[in-house]
Amino acid sequence: MAGNWKMYKTPQETAAFFSSFNPMVVGTSNCDVVVFPPTISICSAAEATRSTQIAIGGQNIYWEKEGAFTGETSANMLCAAGATWVLIGHSERRHVVACENDSQVLKKAQAALAAGLKPIICMGEKLEDHKAGKTDEVLIKQFAGGVAGLTEEQFAQVVLAYEPVWAIGTGKVATPEIASASHKLMREEAAKRFGEEASQQVRILYGGSVKPENIAGLMNEVELDGALVGGASLDPESFAALVRGA
Ligand code: 13P
């Protein structure tokens, strides 16, 4: 169960979140829990979760180790701040803030793995593609240009996420059937490139308007291995309900 906080929560608000959230999920061992605060709040989050099972991740990295790249953060820097995970290729980075493309997604995933970070590589189609029946085409292209460039050893370390852009922050959750069909397609692409066993082992999360009220139906689908939650991860009670619902 992954919570992507996007551009929400200062270091102080982060500390306050975990002082409420930690006791609500203490002893929960049904799933891995990882929270992705903004970069500025990673140290605060790592400190607040030090003796818990909750892991912390960054929302983005740059692929170089260091250099004249104003505004960027390297994988090693995230590790040093206490992160163990990183989101790669989130749709807001692809379409809203940075025009990230598939080859950059691959470079970022490789840099993350080289530094020992576990990447969650995100894919998903925009509304116009969804309406035009082009979901499979988009996912196949994103897989081929990004994930398929990893080695088999690297692929064994990653988690994938299906996040249809039309479901992100819109309150329009994909039906369990729609999500399941896309996960199945991504698993088929993985099987073609990395083999059947690797495709069965990779975890694929669903993201897009996941809430405590709809988590049960989504998690009933065998193809869905977890969720990548935006808005509903910002409130300790609703994120704790989602962790329990996983
Ligand atoms: P929402 O849960 O707010 O729709 O966001 C989903 C998302 O983008 C998670 O990465």
mmCIF file of C-alpha atoms and ligand atoms in Angstrom:
data_model
loop_
_atom_site.group_PDB
_atom_site.id
_atom_site.type_symbol
_atom_site.label_atom_id
_atom_site.label_comp_id
_atom_site.label_asym_id
_atom_site.label_seq_id
_atom_site.Cartn_x
_atom_site.Cartn_y
_atom_site.Cartn_z
ATOM 1 C CA MET A 1 0.000 0.000 0.000
ATOM 2 C CA ALA A 2 1.740 3.109 -1.211
ATOM 3 C CA GLY A 3 0.815 6.708 -0.444
ATOM 4 C CA ASN A 4 1.909 9.386 -2.906
ATOM 5 C CA TRP A 5 1.613 12.734 -1.161
ATOM 6 C CA LYS A 6 2.461 14.744 -4.311
ATOM 7 C CA MET A 7 3.124 18.413 -3.360
ATOM 8 C CA TYR A 8 1.477 18.219 0.066
ATOM 9 C CA LYS A 9 2.889 18.392 3.614
ATOM 10 C CA THR A 10 5.789 20.357 5.062
ATOM 11 C CA PRO A 11 8.333 18.592 7.306
ATOM 12 C CA GLN A 12 6.270 19.683 10.335
ATOM 13 C CA GLU A 13 2.993 18.416 8.835
ATOM 14 C CA THR A 14 4.781 15.166 7.953
ATOM 15 C CA ALA A 15 5.844 14.623 11.579
ATOM 16 C CA ALA A 16 2.282 15.326 12.726
ATOM 17 C CA PHE A 17 0.867 12.805 10.199
ATOM 18 C CA PHE A 18 3.088 9.992 11.441
ATOM 19 C CA SER A 19 2.438 10.681 15.106
ATOM 20 C CA SER A 20 -1.247 9.922 14.365
ATOM 21 C CA PHE A 21 -0.721 7.238 11.710
ATOM 22 C CA ASN A 22 1.946 5.028 13.340
ATOM 23 C CA PRO A 23 -0.196 3.830 16.276
ATOM 24 C CA MET A 24 -3.077 3.083 13.871
ATOM 25 C CA VAL A 25 -1.030 0.578 11.840
ATOM 26 C CA VAL A 26 1.290 -0.782 14.507
ATOM 27 C CA GLY A 27 1.554 -4.569 14.179
ATOM 28 C CA THR A 28 -0.123 -4.602 10.746
ATOM 29 C CA SER A 29 1.797 -7.096 8.661
ATOM 30 C CA ASN A 30 -0.653 -7.866 5.825
ATOM 31 C CA CYS A 31 1.180 -5.621 3.365
ATOM 32 C CA ASP A 32 4.234 -3.439 2.797
ATOM 33 C CA VAL A 33 3.513 0.214 3.559
ATOM 34 C CA VAL A 34 5.434 2.999 1.857
ATOM 35 C CA VAL A 35 4.833 6.741 1.912
ATOM 36 C CA PHE A 36 6.206 9.150 -0.704
ATOM 37 C CA PRO A 37 6.420 12.664 0.777
ATOM 38 C CA PRO A 38 7.780 15.674 -1.127
ATOM 39 C CA THR A 39 11.608 15.661 -1.166
ATOM 40 C CA ILE A 40 11.809 18.420 1.459
ATOM 41 C CA SER A 41 9.896 16.221 3.935
ATOM 42 C CA ILE A 42 11.741 12.912 3.416
ATOM 43 C CA CYS A 43 14.143 13.394 6.363
ATOM 44 C CA SER A 44 11.245 14.232 8.635
ATOM 45 C CA ALA A 45 9.301 11.163 7.426
ATOM 46 C CA ALA A 46 12.314 8.858 7.800
ATOM 47 C CA GLU A 47 12.901 10.126 11.328
ATOM 48 C CA ALA A 48 9.223 9.696 12.274
ATOM 49 C CA THR A 49 9.102 6.096 10.982
ATOM 50 C CA ARG A 50 12.547 4.933 12.143
ATOM 51 C CA SER A 51 11.441 2.062 14.401
ATOM 52 C CA THR A 52 8.344 1.075 12.404
ATOM 53 C CA GLN A 53 7.653 -1.168 9.394
ATOM 54 C CA ILE A 54 6.718 1.909 7.308
ATOM 55 C CA ALA A 55 9.114 2.684 4.456
ATOM 56 C CA ILE A 56 9.721 6.081 2.861
ATOM 57 C CA GLY A 57 10.284 6.927 -0.795
ATOM 58 C CA GLY A 58 10.949 9.871 -3.070
ATOM 59 C CA GLN A 59 8.598 10.983 -5.852
ATOM 60 C CA ASN A 60 11.290 11.442 -8.494
ATOM 61 C CA ILE A 61 15.050 11.355 -9.088
ATOM 62 C CA TYR A 62 17.488 12.506 -11.737
ATOM 63 C CA TRP A 63 19.693 9.810 -13.272
ATOM 64 C CA GLU A 64 23.103 11.472 -12.785
ATOM 65 C CA LYS A 65 24.971 11.045 -9.486
ATOM 66 C CA GLU A 66 25.659 14.785 -9.085
ATOM 67 C CA GLY A 67 26.394 17.827 -11.214
ATOM 68 C CA ALA A 68 25.031 21.078 -12.570
ATOM 69 C CA PHE A 69 21.356 20.034 -12.650
ATOM 70 C CA THR A 70 19.504 22.795 -10.850
ATOM 71 C CA GLY A 71 16.488 21.624 -8.921
ATOM 72 C CA GLU A 72 17.198 17.906 -9.279
ATOM 73 C CA THR A 73 17.893 15.221 -6.656
ATOM 74 C CA SER A 74 20.027 12.117 -7.197
ATOM 75 C CA ALA A 75 19.204 8.575 -6.113
ATOM 76 C CA ASN A 76 22.100 8.616 -3.628
ATOM 77 C CA MET A 77 20.779 11.816 -2.091
ATOM 78 C CA LEU A 78 17.368 10.215 -1.542
ATOM 79 C CA CYS A 79 19.032 7.215 0.106
ATOM 80 C CA ALA A 80 21.068 9.484 2.373
ATOM 81 C CA ALA A 81 17.875 11.267 3.414
ATOM 82 C CA GLY A 82 16.350 7.949 4.496
ATOM 83 C CA ALA A 83 14.360 6.856 1.432
ATOM 84 C CA THR A 84 14.365 3.238 0.273
ATOM 85 C CA TRP A 85 11.805 3.539 -2.563
ATOM 86 C CA VAL A 86 11.192 5.946 -5.445
ATOM 87 C CA LEU A 87 8.325 6.636 -7.849
ATOM 88 C CA ILE A 88 9.399 6.704 -11.491
ATOM 89 C CA GLY A 89 7.373 8.034 -14.426
ATOM 90 C CA HIS A 90 4.316 9.217 -12.516
ATOM 91 C CA SER A 91 1.770 10.641 -14.971
ATOM 92 C CA GLU A 92 2.070 14.114 -13.433
ATOM 93 C CA ARG A 93 5.775 14.052 -14.307
ATOM 94 C CA ARG A 94 5.030 12.695 -17.773
ATOM 95 C CA HIS A 95 2.188 15.103 -18.592
ATOM 96 C CA VAL A 96 1.982 18.013 -16.126
ATOM 97 C CA VAL A 97 5.314 19.180 -14.703
ATOM 98 C CA ALA A 98 8.114 17.675 -16.771
ATOM 99 C CA CYS A 99 7.211 15.949 -20.082
ATOM 100 C CA GLU A 100 9.125 12.851 -18.999
ATOM 101 C CA ASN A 101 9.392 10.243 -21.734
ATOM 102 C CA ASP A 102 9.890 6.493 -21.665
ATOM 103 C CA SER A 103 13.646 6.576 -22.227
ATOM 104 C CA GLN A 104 14.039 8.973 -19.280
ATOM 105 C CA VAL A 105 11.853 6.654 -17.217
ATOM 106 C CA LEU A 106 14.255 3.826 -18.023
ATOM 107 C CA LYS A 107 17.343 5.890 -17.124
ATOM 108 C CA LYS A 108 15.748 6.892 -13.822
ATOM 109 C CA ALA A 109 14.780 3.312 -12.981
ATOM 110 C CA GLN A 110 18.324 2.138 -13.730
ATOM 111 C CA ALA A 111 19.815 4.909 -11.578
ATOM 112 C CA ALA A 112 17.451 4.056 -8.728
ATOM 113 C CA LEU A 113 18.383 0.381 -8.844
ATOM 114 C CA ALA A 114 22.092 1.150 -9.023
ATOM 115 C CA ALA A 115 21.753 3.163 -5.796
ATOM 116 C CA GLY A 116 19.735 0.430 -4.073
ATOM 117 C CA LEU A 117 16.357 2.191 -4.241
ATOM 118 C CA LYS A 118 13.263 0.140 -5.108
ATOM 119 C CA PRO A 119 11.421 1.829 -7.986
ATOM 120 C CA ILE A 120 7.675 1.838 -8.574
ATOM 121 C CA ILE A 121 7.427 2.424 -12.327
ATOM 122 C CA CYS A 122 4.129 4.051 -13.298
ATOM 123 C CA MET A 123 2.193 3.690 -16.545
ATOM 124 C CA GLY A 124 -1.261 4.654 -17.713
ATOM 125 C CA GLU A 125 -3.315 6.138 -20.520
ATOM 126 C CA LYS A 126 -4.829 9.612 -20.818
ATOM 127 C CA LEU A 127 -8.578 10.199 -21.095
ATOM 128 C CA GLU A 128 -8.480 10.639 -24.882
ATOM 129 C CA ASP A 129 -6.651 7.332 -25.289
ATOM 130 C CA HIS A 130 -9.096 5.626 -22.946
ATOM 131 C CA LYS A 131 -12.051 6.988 -24.929
ATOM 132 C CA ALA A 132 -10.464 5.982 -28.237
ATOM 133 C CA GLY A 133 -9.908 2.411 -27.036
ATOM 134 C CA LYS A 134 -6.129 2.884 -27.136
ATOM 135 C CA THR A 135 -5.331 1.819 -23.562
ATOM 136 C CA ASP A 136 -3.502 -1.366 -24.573
ATOM 137 C CA GLU A 137 -1.526 0.447 -27.277
ATOM 138 C CA VAL A 138 -0.344 3.105 -24.794
ATOM 139 C CA LEU A 139 0.616 0.566 -22.132
ATOM 140 C CA ILE A 140 2.499 -1.596 -24.632
ATOM 141 C CA LYS A 141 4.425 1.450 -25.874
ATOM 142 C CA GLN A 142 5.245 2.650 -22.352
ATOM 143 C CA PHE A 143 6.363 -0.840 -21.358
ATOM 144 C CA ALA A 144 8.516 -1.278 -24.466
ATOM 145 C CA GLY A 145 10.201 2.117 -24.137
ATOM 146 C CA GLY A 146 10.785 1.924 -20.382
ATOM 147 C CA VAL A 147 10.582 -1.272 -18.355
ATOM 148 C CA ALA A 148 11.603 -3.578 -21.222
ATOM 149 C CA GLY A 149 15.065 -1.977 -21.206
ATOM 150 C CA LEU A 150 15.828 -3.385 -17.758
ATOM 151 C CA THR A 151 17.792 -6.606 -17.307
ATOM 152 C CA GLU A 152 16.061 -9.649 -15.813
ATOM 153 C CA GLU A 153 17.880 -9.066 -12.516
ATOM 154 C CA GLN A 154 16.743 -5.444 -12.471
ATOM 155 C CA PHE A 155 13.153 -6.342 -13.347
ATOM 156 C CA ALA A 156 13.010 -8.665 -10.330
ATOM 157 C CA GLN A 157 13.548 -5.601 -8.082
ATOM 158 C CA VAL A 158 10.825 -3.330 -9.433
ATOM 159 C CA VAL A 159 7.157 -2.798 -8.713
ATOM 160 C CA LEU A 160 4.844 -1.588 -11.499
ATOM 161 C CA ALA A 161 1.837 0.687 -11.168
ATOM 162 C CA TYR A 162 -1.124 1.096 -13.504
ATOM 163 C CA GLU A 163 -2.495 4.605 -13.106
ATOM 164 C CA PRO A 164 -5.055 5.628 -15.732
ATOM 165 C CA VAL A 165 -4.696 9.406 -15.980
ATOM 166 C CA TRP A 166 -8.487 9.877 -16.185
ATOM 167 C CA ALA A 167 -8.865 8.285 -12.744
ATOM 168 C CA ILE A 168 -6.197 10.353 -10.958
ATOM 169 C CA GLY A 169 -7.640 12.966 -8.636
ATOM 170 C CA THR A 170 -10.982 12.842 -10.447
ATOM 171 C CA GLY A 171 -12.942 10.619 -8.070
ATOM 172 C CA LYS A 172 -13.582 8.340 -11.092
ATOM 173 C CA VAL A 173 -11.980 5.095 -9.988
ATOM 174 C CA ALA A 174 -11.420 2.472 -12.699
ATOM 175 C CA THR A 175 -13.777 -0.446 -12.235
ATOM 176 C CA PRO A 176 -12.059 -3.561 -10.873
ATOM 177 C CA GLU A 177 -12.634 -5.154 -14.318
ATOM 178 C CA ILE A 178 -10.941 -2.314 -16.227
ATOM 179 C CA ALA A 179 -7.994 -2.214 -13.815
ATOM 180 C CA SER A 180 -7.660 -5.980 -13.931
ATOM 181 C CA ALA A 181 -7.593 -6.059 -17.744
ATOM 182 C CA SER A 182 -4.763 -3.508 -17.854
ATOM 183 C CA HIS A 183 -2.778 -5.312 -15.174
ATOM 184 C CA LYS A 184 -3.186 -8.525 -17.148
ATOM 185 C CA LEU A 185 -1.873 -6.829 -20.263
ATOM 186 C CA MET A 186 1.146 -5.452 -18.391
ATOM 187 C CA ARG A 187 1.822 -8.931 -16.993
ATOM 188 C CA GLU A 188 1.631 -10.377 -20.524
ATOM 189 C CA GLU A 189 4.159 -7.822 -21.755
ATOM 190 C CA ALA A 190 6.367 -8.735 -18.793
ATOM 191 C CA ALA A 191 6.052 -12.445 -19.628
ATOM 192 C CA LYS A 192 7.118 -11.836 -23.253
ATOM 193 C CA ARG A 193 10.213 -9.910 -22.197
ATOM 194 C CA PHE A 194 11.207 -11.461 -18.854
ATOM 195 C CA GLY A 195 9.505 -14.882 -18.804
ATOM 196 C CA GLU A 196 6.403 -16.322 -17.230
ATOM 197 C CA GLU A 197 7.784 -16.708 -13.714
ATOM 198 C CA ALA A 198 9.051 -13.133 -13.495
ATOM 199 C CA SER A 199 5.701 -11.881 -14.794
ATOM 200 C CA GLN A 200 3.837 -13.747 -12.072
ATOM 201 C CA GLN A 201 6.162 -12.437 -9.392
ATOM 202 C CA VAL A 202 6.145 -8.741 -10.234
ATOM 203 C CA ARG A 203 3.789 -6.710 -8.074
ATOM 204 C CA ILE A 204 1.437 -4.394 -9.982
ATOM 205 C CA LEU A 205 -0.335 -1.645 -8.035
ATOM 206 C CA TYR A 206 -3.451 0.196 -9.138
ATOM 207 C CA GLY A 207 -3.655 3.978 -8.675
ATOM 208 C CA GLY A 208 -6.452 6.471 -9.356
ATOM 209 C CA SER A 209 -9.071 7.649 -6.829
ATOM 210 C CA VAL A 210 -8.527 4.725 -4.449
ATOM 211 C CA LYS A 211 -10.498 5.322 -1.235
ATOM 212 C CA PRO A 212 -11.429 3.250 1.820
ATOM 213 C CA GLU A 213 -14.904 2.821 0.234
ATOM 214 C CA ASN A 214 -13.620 1.213 -2.992
ATOM 215 C CA ILE A 215 -10.464 -0.635 -1.886
ATOM 216 C CA ALA A 216 -12.213 -3.954 -1.175
ATOM 217 C CA GLY A 217 -13.593 -4.382 -4.713
ATOM 218 C CA LEU A 218 -10.204 -3.560 -6.237
ATOM 219 C CA MET A 219 -8.235 -5.860 -3.939
ATOM 220 C CA ASN A 220 -10.598 -8.744 -4.742
ATOM 221 C CA GLU A 221 -9.069 -8.857 -8.220
ATOM 222 C CA VAL A 222 -6.206 -11.362 -8.315
ATOM 223 C CA GLU A 223 -4.360 -9.171 -10.821
ATOM 224 C CA LEU A 224 -4.154 -6.249 -8.356
ATOM 225 C CA ASP A 225 -1.327 -6.597 -5.842
ATOM 226 C CA GLY A 226 -1.835 -3.309 -4.034
ATOM 227 C CA ALA A 227 -2.645 0.349 -4.513
ATOM 228 C CA LEU A 228 -0.836 3.629 -5.123
ATOM 229 C CA VAL A 229 -2.976 6.195 -3.345
ATOM 230 C CA GLY A 230 -2.911 9.975 -3.735
ATOM 231 C CA GLY A 231 -5.518 12.090 -1.939
ATOM 232 C CA ALA A 232 -6.699 9.413 0.482
ATOM 233 C CA SER A 233 -3.143 8.886 1.788
ATOM 234 C CA LEU A 234 -2.953 12.426 3.176
ATOM 235 C CA ASP A 235 -5.260 11.728 6.085
ATOM 236 C CA PRO A 236 -3.937 9.275 8.722
ATOM 237 C CA GLU A 237 -7.327 7.665 9.309
ATOM 238 C CA SER A 238 -8.154 7.036 5.670
ATOM 239 C CA PHE A 239 -4.657 5.767 4.838
ATOM 240 C CA ALA A 240 -4.739 3.468 7.887
ATOM 241 C CA ALA A 241 -8.144 2.155 6.705
ATOM 242 C CA LEU A 242 -6.597 1.449 3.293
ATOM 243 C CA VAL A 243 -3.646 -0.389 4.860
ATOM 244 C CA ARG A 244 -6.094 -2.542 6.824
ATOM 245 C CA GLY A 245 -8.207 -3.031 3.663
ATOM 246 C CA ALA A 246 -5.214 -4.402 1.755
HETATM 247 P P1 13P B 1 -5.531 10.003 -6.369
HETATM 248 O O1 13P B 1 -5.635 8.808 -5.426
HETATM 249 O O2 13P B 1 -5.612 11.316 -5.643
HETATM 250 O O3 13P B 1 -6.475 9.876 -7.507
HETATM 251 O O4 13P B 1 -4.044 9.951 -6.981
HETATM 252 C C1 13P B 1 -3.577 8.781 -7.536
HETATM 253 C C2 13P B 1 -2.127 8.932 -7.826
HETATM 254 O O5 13P B 1 -1.738 9.683 -8.699
HETATM 255 C C3 13P B 1 -1.173 8.179 -7.001
HETATM 256 O O6 13P B 1 0.110 8.234 -7.516
#
